[in-house]
Amino acid sequence: RIKVVDSSRDTLMSTDYGTTYTKLNLIPGTTVVVTSFYICPTNKKKVVMVGSSINERDQMLFISTDEGSSFQRQAVAFTPETIIFHPKEEDKLLAYCKDGRLFASTDLGHKWTLLQERVTKDKIFWSVKHYTRYLYVTCLIQNCSDKMVTAQFLGKIDHNSLLVQDDYIFVKNKKRVDHHRNRWSLAQMPSPSNDVQIVSTDESQVLLALQEWYQTDTYNLYQSDSQGVYYSMILENVRSTKQPEENVLIDILEVRGVKGVFLANQKIDAKVTTLITYNKGRTWELLAPPTTDMNGKPVSCKVPDCHLHLHLRWADNPYVSGTVHTKDSAPGLIMGAGNLGSKLVEYKEEMYITSDCGKTWRQVFEQEHHILYLDHGGVIVAIKDTSIPLKILKFSIDEGRTWNIHNFTSTSVFVDGLLSEPGDETLVMTVFGHISYRSDWELVKVDFRQSFTRQCTESDYEAWQLTDLQGERCIMGQERTFRRRKENSFCIKGKSYTSALTTKPCQCTDKDFICDYGFERSYTEGDRCFPDFWYDPETPPENCHLGQNYESSTGYRKVMSNTCEGGLNKQQSAKQHSCPLLPPKGLRVGIKGQMLAVASGDDVTFIVHQEQGDTSSTKYQVDLGDGVRTIYQNLTVTDEPIQHRYEKPGIYKVTVKAENMAGHEETTMYIQVTEPLQEVHLEAVPIARRNNEVNLTAIVLPTNANLTVFYWWLGDNLKPKLTLENSLLTRFPESGEFSVTVQASNGRSMVQDTKIVRVYDNFQVIPLSFSKNLDRFNPNIPEWREDIGKVVTKLLSKTTGVPQDALVTVVNPGLPTTADLYVLPLDTKQAKGSVFVDKVNPHKPTQLLYVYPFYHLFDAYPPLFFRKLPGNRNIYAQMHNEKEQEMTSPVNHSNHSGVILSINSRELHGYLSS
């Protein structure tokens, strides 16, 4: 036995059940901090420890093949968060890192290979030998490809949905199941809900819980056929509890050691009761109360008004037991916390035990205890579940009938957990805890071997037969006899002990059958199964093709793993039918990868799926929307891809029509073929009057971009306004500076531009005009207009003496070239010598007039207005012939006098050169 403990910075190991510990000298002369260690489940001699030297930061693995007598050091270039041994092949390892990388080794950690990045923790599963599919990636079912294994999936991933358990793979939120890695199937159950929790998958059957829309803290329990596809309800309203990270715990417990036995807590009208089944949910019964209490006095709890109810909670601490404890090597032994009464009471946690699999119960403690089974249940250890320090434990060697007290330490400790040595036959355990909240862990070894003087012989055992609460011996189609140690035999069962004694098959009876898929049991009409209102038993299955036969259900199927023979066969009268030619139904067309927006020239793979109807004789007419039409035969089952490449941007309507002699169905999808957006330019008047309407316009390149969506972010508002048009009318209710951002998106790319709008209560606007010579060089694009506006503003400021901050020139789109001069209010009086003249007539609208000398505009330097733009294209030339963009000013110009502006070409050249 090996126990490795990280004590401060030293790693200690014990090979004598924890009696003595020795320090591991992993690197001579250097202290190694071990962060975790792992023991191979199939070969306990092989141990892998993860750690690092205090002098170095590199991570190292320490590998032992001789039960820890010696270790080999192996440096690794990653930091493992956890290491996973293969369940059968002892030299195969997986190492998961916090950054999502997953590494694999086939030589016990000496060499590692990076398998995959962006892996979800706790969603790593070893493949099943002899099955071909072994890699699970984050892509949609039926749309995965090798390309997607390395490409990040952009959709929302429910990390808790994927589950690989025994022979089944589940995608719970889609209710998809794959049995034996064969093919995906949609789980068939009478509910559209996708809130599914897997309870059990052993014995080639799925037990799952499903929550309906009307349920909040309960689930319904369903049982499947062997393929995990067809489900029948076996119990309603099982209590559930929501845990952190959206985990859900269902109040159901599979009793280990006896197949087919489950405990469940049912909640109806806020009343929780505990039920037990011995036949995988075919029938459920309330637990019978004990006849006496722990002191031997009769209890007042009598059926049918009073029963025993148990808490079926899992422990948050993995080193202590839950509220109910069972073990595979101790069949029939169940110990749990609960209470007597008409319902389960949360704060009552008395301890009860049964040694005949729930038929009779005894009370053992008044408070909840942590339980540990040693020597196949031959020794039961109990430590009180409390927040105060302890120094005693209790143990029983007669299945809980009598209890002994043992002082396991001289100083009371806060108990953190219990550990038993590997193997069901062990009689050595360790209690670990701390003396105070500031102290280190204390480990106390408790060895019960000295309590026994000999090994058990055959005469020390007696037989007991499994029965249900009604005394029925035929359970799951057979009579089962187990053996247990006699009450007065104090001996060690040991490693060679087996609990099963004999099995005898029974003849089949009505109790060996449950209602089939689509049927519901009616207890008021002779305990019979009737079709549900939504189900037609004569309906052929989905995979029924012309020329094949199928059976319509009688309403019953044998309980899975039931081994009864002969007798009643409620499936025998099933009718044989020939598969009819069914018309296609549930036809869908999609794109591999789910991208509905692609670029010109991209390879597009279409996928056709048909939920119902014949496929072997069905023709599929495919119209790809750009003039290409094809006809396929048997398309949805041959996996023949429909591959296409669109050459021109646009919106294409893709139509698939499925048709056979029985009928037809048609489905349609739309695909966008777009070019990536290159640039967007926001045109907005830089000056606006408070509460006046403002026009915002976005000019997008390339101009043939289709179905562009515009997001408008105004000021500090975190919620944008969305439009399909490239303009927006808005108002600013307050004065000040406001940031305006527009984002243009076409499904494949997004670009944005930002402008500042200054909002005032009062300002003046003067329309400006220019000589016609300027029109010849006006390409009518935003960048050119912005440049001209800056030139004019500076020249007007210089000419008039008005501060440049108080003037803004906005050149208007279109020809002839015109502009608006915005004159803003000044914070201080005008400087002396200004040519600014303000004449106010109380009977006429106020006008602001600037007087300045006129100069002639020469044509010598007009090309200097063309600033260099990013990219390998001449935007001016490109947009010169485009449709004129309209942009209306919020100010009425009819109240202002026109001013003709001429600019001296030499002065203009000097400005641009500087």
PDB file of C-alpha atoms in Angstrom, residues 431-557:
ATOM      1  CA  VAL A 431      -8.791   9.675   9.558  1.00  0.00           C
ATOM      2  CA  PHE A 432      -7.420  13.031   8.473  1.00  0.00           C
ATOM      3  CA  GLY A 433      -8.204  16.439   9.874  1.00  0.00           C
ATOM      4  CA  HIS A 434      -6.708  19.364  11.802  1.00  0.00           C
ATOM      5  CA  ILE A 435      -6.444  20.282  15.453  1.00  0.00           C
ATOM      6  CA  SER A 436      -7.211  23.941  14.781  1.00  0.00           C
ATOM      7  CA  TYR A 437      -8.076  25.961  11.717  1.00  0.00           C
ATOM      8  CA  ARG A 438      -4.488  27.221  11.545  1.00  0.00           C
ATOM      9  CA  SER A 439      -2.751  23.873  11.999  1.00  0.00           C
ATOM     10  CA  ASP A 440      -1.547  21.388   9.386  1.00  0.00           C
ATOM     11  CA  TRP A 441      -3.366  18.188   8.627  1.00  0.00           C
ATOM     12  CA  GLU A 442      -3.206  15.350  11.146  1.00  0.00           C
ATOM     13  CA  LEU A 443      -3.308  11.772   9.813  1.00  0.00           C
ATOM     14  CA  VAL A 444      -4.404   9.003  12.118  1.00  0.00           C
ATOM     15  CA  LYS A 445      -4.207   5.381  11.028  1.00  0.00           C
ATOM     16  CA  VAL A 446      -6.811   2.970  12.413  1.00  0.00           C
ATOM     17  CA  ASP A 447      -6.049  -0.737  11.927  1.00  0.00           C
ATOM     18  CA  PHE A 448      -8.900  -3.152  12.674  1.00  0.00           C
ATOM     19  CA  ARG A 449      -6.933  -6.294  11.856  1.00  0.00           C
ATOM     20  CA  GLN A 450      -6.093  -6.772  15.500  1.00  0.00           C
ATOM     21  CA  SER A 451      -9.808  -7.057  16.296  1.00  0.00           C
ATOM     22  CA  PHE A 452      -9.932 -10.404  14.503  1.00  0.00           C
ATOM     23  CA  THR A 453      -7.943 -13.507  15.279  1.00  0.00           C
ATOM     24  CA  ARG A 454      -8.669 -15.607  12.176  1.00  0.00           C
ATOM     25  CA  GLN A 455      -9.890 -15.816   8.600  1.00  0.00           C
ATOM     26  CA  CYS A 456     -13.495 -16.838   7.972  1.00  0.00           C
ATOM     27  CA  THR A 457     -14.324 -20.372   6.873  1.00  0.00           C
ATOM     28  CA  GLU A 458     -17.411 -21.599   5.070  1.00  0.00           C
ATOM     29  CA  SER A 459     -19.088 -22.430   8.389  1.00  0.00           C
ATOM     30  CA  ASP A 460     -18.947 -18.747   9.372  1.00  0.00           C
ATOM     31  CA  TYR A 461     -21.449 -17.790   6.648  1.00  0.00           C
ATOM     32  CA  GLU A 462     -25.196 -18.147   6.232  1.00  0.00           C
ATOM     33  CA  ALA A 463     -27.461 -17.700   3.230  1.00  0.00           C
ATOM     34  CA  TRP A 464     -30.144 -15.078   2.833  1.00  0.00           C
ATOM     35  CA  GLN A 465     -32.597 -14.750  -0.034  1.00  0.00           C
ATOM     36  CA  LEU A 466     -33.454 -11.462  -1.690  1.00  0.00           C
ATOM     37  CA  THR A 467     -37.156 -10.542  -1.568  1.00  0.00           C
ATOM     38  CA  ASP A 468     -39.102  -7.368  -2.138  1.00  0.00           C
ATOM     39  CA  LEU A 469     -41.350  -5.696   0.450  1.00  0.00           C
ATOM     40  CA  GLN A 470     -44.181  -8.087  -0.418  1.00  0.00           C
ATOM     41  CA  GLY A 471     -41.985 -11.157   0.083  1.00  0.00           C
ATOM     42  CA  GLU A 472     -41.742 -11.906  -3.650  1.00  0.00           C
ATOM     43  CA  ARG A 473     -38.655 -14.011  -4.358  1.00  0.00           C
ATOM     44  CA  CYS A 474     -38.667 -13.774  -8.158  1.00  0.00           C
ATOM     45  CA  ILE A 475     -37.018 -10.429  -8.781  1.00  0.00           C
ATOM     46  CA  MET A 476     -35.762  -9.424 -12.232  1.00  0.00           C
ATOM     47  CA  GLY A 477     -36.662 -12.897 -13.493  1.00  0.00           C
ATOM     48  CA  GLN A 478     -34.677 -14.918 -10.969  1.00  0.00           C
ATOM     49  CA  GLU A 479     -34.366 -15.964  -7.379  1.00  0.00           C
ATOM     50  CA  ARG A 480     -31.106 -14.702  -5.900  1.00  0.00           C
ATOM     51  CA  THR A 481     -29.388 -16.003  -2.790  1.00  0.00           C
ATOM     52  CA  PHE A 482     -26.472 -14.252  -1.110  1.00  0.00           C
ATOM     53  CA  ARG A 483     -24.301 -15.175   1.803  1.00  0.00           C
ATOM     54  CA  ARG A 484     -23.305 -13.122   4.800  1.00  0.00           C
ATOM     55  CA  ARG A 485     -21.233 -13.628   7.914  1.00  0.00           C
ATOM     56  CA  LYS A 486     -23.094 -14.966  10.924  1.00  0.00           C
ATOM     57  CA  GLU A 487     -23.720 -12.535  13.777  1.00  0.00           C
ATOM     58  CA  ASN A 488     -21.505 -14.407  16.245  1.00  0.00           C
ATOM     59  CA  SER A 489     -18.644 -15.094  13.822  1.00  0.00           C
ATOM     60  CA  PHE A 490     -15.779 -12.655  14.398  1.00  0.00           C
ATOM     61  CA  CYS A 491     -13.459 -13.333  11.466  1.00  0.00           C
ATOM     62  CA  ILE A 492     -11.962 -11.665   8.428  1.00  0.00           C
ATOM     63  CA  LYS A 493     -13.775 -12.195   5.114  1.00  0.00           C
ATOM     64  CA  GLY A 494     -10.622 -11.344   3.191  1.00  0.00           C
ATOM     65  CA  LYS A 495      -9.783 -10.936  -0.454  1.00  0.00           C
ATOM     66  CA  SER A 496     -11.272 -14.234  -1.633  1.00  0.00           C
ATOM     67  CA  TYR A 497     -14.773 -13.459  -0.298  1.00  0.00           C
ATOM     68  CA  THR A 498     -17.687 -13.518  -2.748  1.00  0.00           C
ATOM     69  CA  SER A 499     -21.182 -12.492  -1.774  1.00  0.00           C
ATOM     70  CA  ALA A 500     -23.281 -14.085  -4.532  1.00  0.00           C
ATOM     71  CA  LEU A 501     -24.281 -17.660  -3.784  1.00  0.00           C
ATOM     72  CA  THR A 502     -26.944 -19.011  -6.186  1.00  0.00           C
ATOM     73  CA  THR A 503     -29.397 -17.823  -8.846  1.00  0.00           C
ATOM     74  CA  LYS A 504     -32.469 -19.631 -10.123  1.00  0.00           C
ATOM     75  CA  PRO A 505     -34.489 -18.477 -13.172  1.00  0.00           C
ATOM     76  CA  CYS A 506     -38.213 -17.850 -12.801  1.00  0.00           C
ATOM     77  CA  GLN A 507     -41.082 -18.088 -15.245  1.00  0.00           C
ATOM     78  CA  CYS A 508     -42.124 -14.767 -16.756  1.00  0.00           C
ATOM     79  CA  THR A 509     -45.128 -13.008 -15.250  1.00  0.00           C
ATOM     80  CA  ASP A 510     -46.861  -9.694 -15.748  1.00  0.00           C
ATOM     81  CA  LYS A 511     -44.404  -8.026 -13.332  1.00  0.00           C
ATOM     82  CA  ASP A 512     -41.510  -8.737 -15.686  1.00  0.00           C
ATOM     83  CA  PHE A 513     -42.892  -6.351 -18.354  1.00  0.00           C
ATOM     84  CA  ILE A 514     -43.156  -2.572 -18.469  1.00  0.00           C
ATOM     85  CA  CYS A 515     -45.134  -0.350 -20.822  1.00  0.00           C
ATOM     86  CA  ASP A 516     -43.469   0.088 -24.206  1.00  0.00           C
ATOM     87  CA  TYR A 517     -42.669   3.431 -25.821  1.00  0.00           C
ATOM     88  CA  GLY A 518     -45.863   5.387 -26.516  1.00  0.00           C
ATOM     89  CA  PHE A 519     -47.903   3.483 -23.936  1.00  0.00           C
ATOM     90  CA  GLU A 520     -48.998   4.408 -20.413  1.00  0.00           C
ATOM     91  CA  ARG A 521     -50.057   2.166 -17.546  1.00  0.00           C
ATOM     92  CA  SER A 522     -53.559   2.548 -16.189  1.00  0.00           C
ATOM     93  CA  TYR A 523     -53.889   1.147 -12.688  1.00  0.00           C
ATOM     94  CA  THR A 524     -57.654   1.747 -12.697  1.00  0.00           C
ATOM     95  CA  GLU A 525     -58.253  -0.614 -15.624  1.00  0.00           C
ATOM     96  CA  GLY A 526     -56.592  -3.819 -14.546  1.00  0.00           C
ATOM     97  CA  ASP A 527     -52.983  -2.599 -14.474  1.00  0.00           C
ATOM     98  CA  ARG A 528     -52.828  -2.515 -18.286  1.00  0.00           C
ATOM     99  CA  CYS A 529     -50.826  -0.439 -20.773  1.00  0.00           C
ATOM    100  CA  PHE A 530     -52.778   1.760 -23.216  1.00  0.00           C
ATOM    101  CA  PRO A 531     -51.502   3.888 -26.109  1.00  0.00           C
ATOM    102  CA  ASP A 532     -51.002   7.537 -25.282  1.00  0.00           C
ATOM    103  CA  PHE A 533     -53.246  10.012 -27.101  1.00  0.00           C
ATOM    104  CA  TRP A 534     -50.348  11.160 -29.296  1.00  0.00           C
ATOM    105  CA  TYR A 535     -49.109   7.700 -30.315  1.00  0.00           C
ATOM    106  CA  ASP A 536     -50.307   5.371 -33.081  1.00  0.00           C
ATOM    107  CA  PRO A 537     -48.886   1.849 -32.586  1.00  0.00           C
ATOM    108  CA  GLU A 538     -49.410   1.059 -36.275  1.00  0.00           C
ATOM    109  CA  THR A 539     -47.058   3.840 -37.397  1.00  0.00           C
ATOM    110  CA  PRO A 540     -43.950   2.338 -39.048  1.00  0.00           C
ATOM    111  CA  PRO A 541     -40.565   3.289 -37.574  1.00  0.00           C
ATOM    112  CA  GLU A 542     -38.313   5.893 -39.195  1.00  0.00           C
ATOM    113  CA  ASN A 543     -35.896   3.323 -40.639  1.00  0.00           C
ATOM    114  CA  CYS A 544     -38.668   1.278 -42.253  1.00  0.00           C
ATOM    115  CA  HIS A 545     -38.071   1.029 -46.014  1.00  0.00           C
ATOM    116  CA  LEU A 546     -40.194  -0.365 -48.797  1.00  0.00           C
ATOM    117  CA  GLY A 547     -39.764  -4.153 -48.993  1.00  0.00           C
ATOM    118  CA  GLN A 548     -39.002  -4.534 -45.277  1.00  0.00           C
ATOM    119  CA  ASN A 549     -41.256  -5.611 -42.404  1.00  0.00           C
ATOM    120  CA  TYR A 550     -41.877  -4.192 -38.945  1.00  0.00           C
ATOM    121  CA  GLU A 551     -43.751  -5.179 -35.798  1.00  0.00           C
ATOM    122  CA  SER A 552     -46.367  -3.015 -34.131  1.00  0.00           C
ATOM    123  CA  SER A 553     -45.945  -3.018 -30.376  1.00  0.00           C
ATOM    124  CA  THR A 554     -48.333  -4.873 -28.097  1.00  0.00           C
ATOM    125  CA  GLY A 555     -47.744  -2.118 -25.539  1.00  0.00           C
ATOM    126  CA  TYR A 556     -45.281  -4.136 -23.437  1.00  0.00           C
ATOM    127  CA  ARG A 557     -41.592  -4.891 -23.379  1.00  0.00           C
TER     128      ARG A 557
END
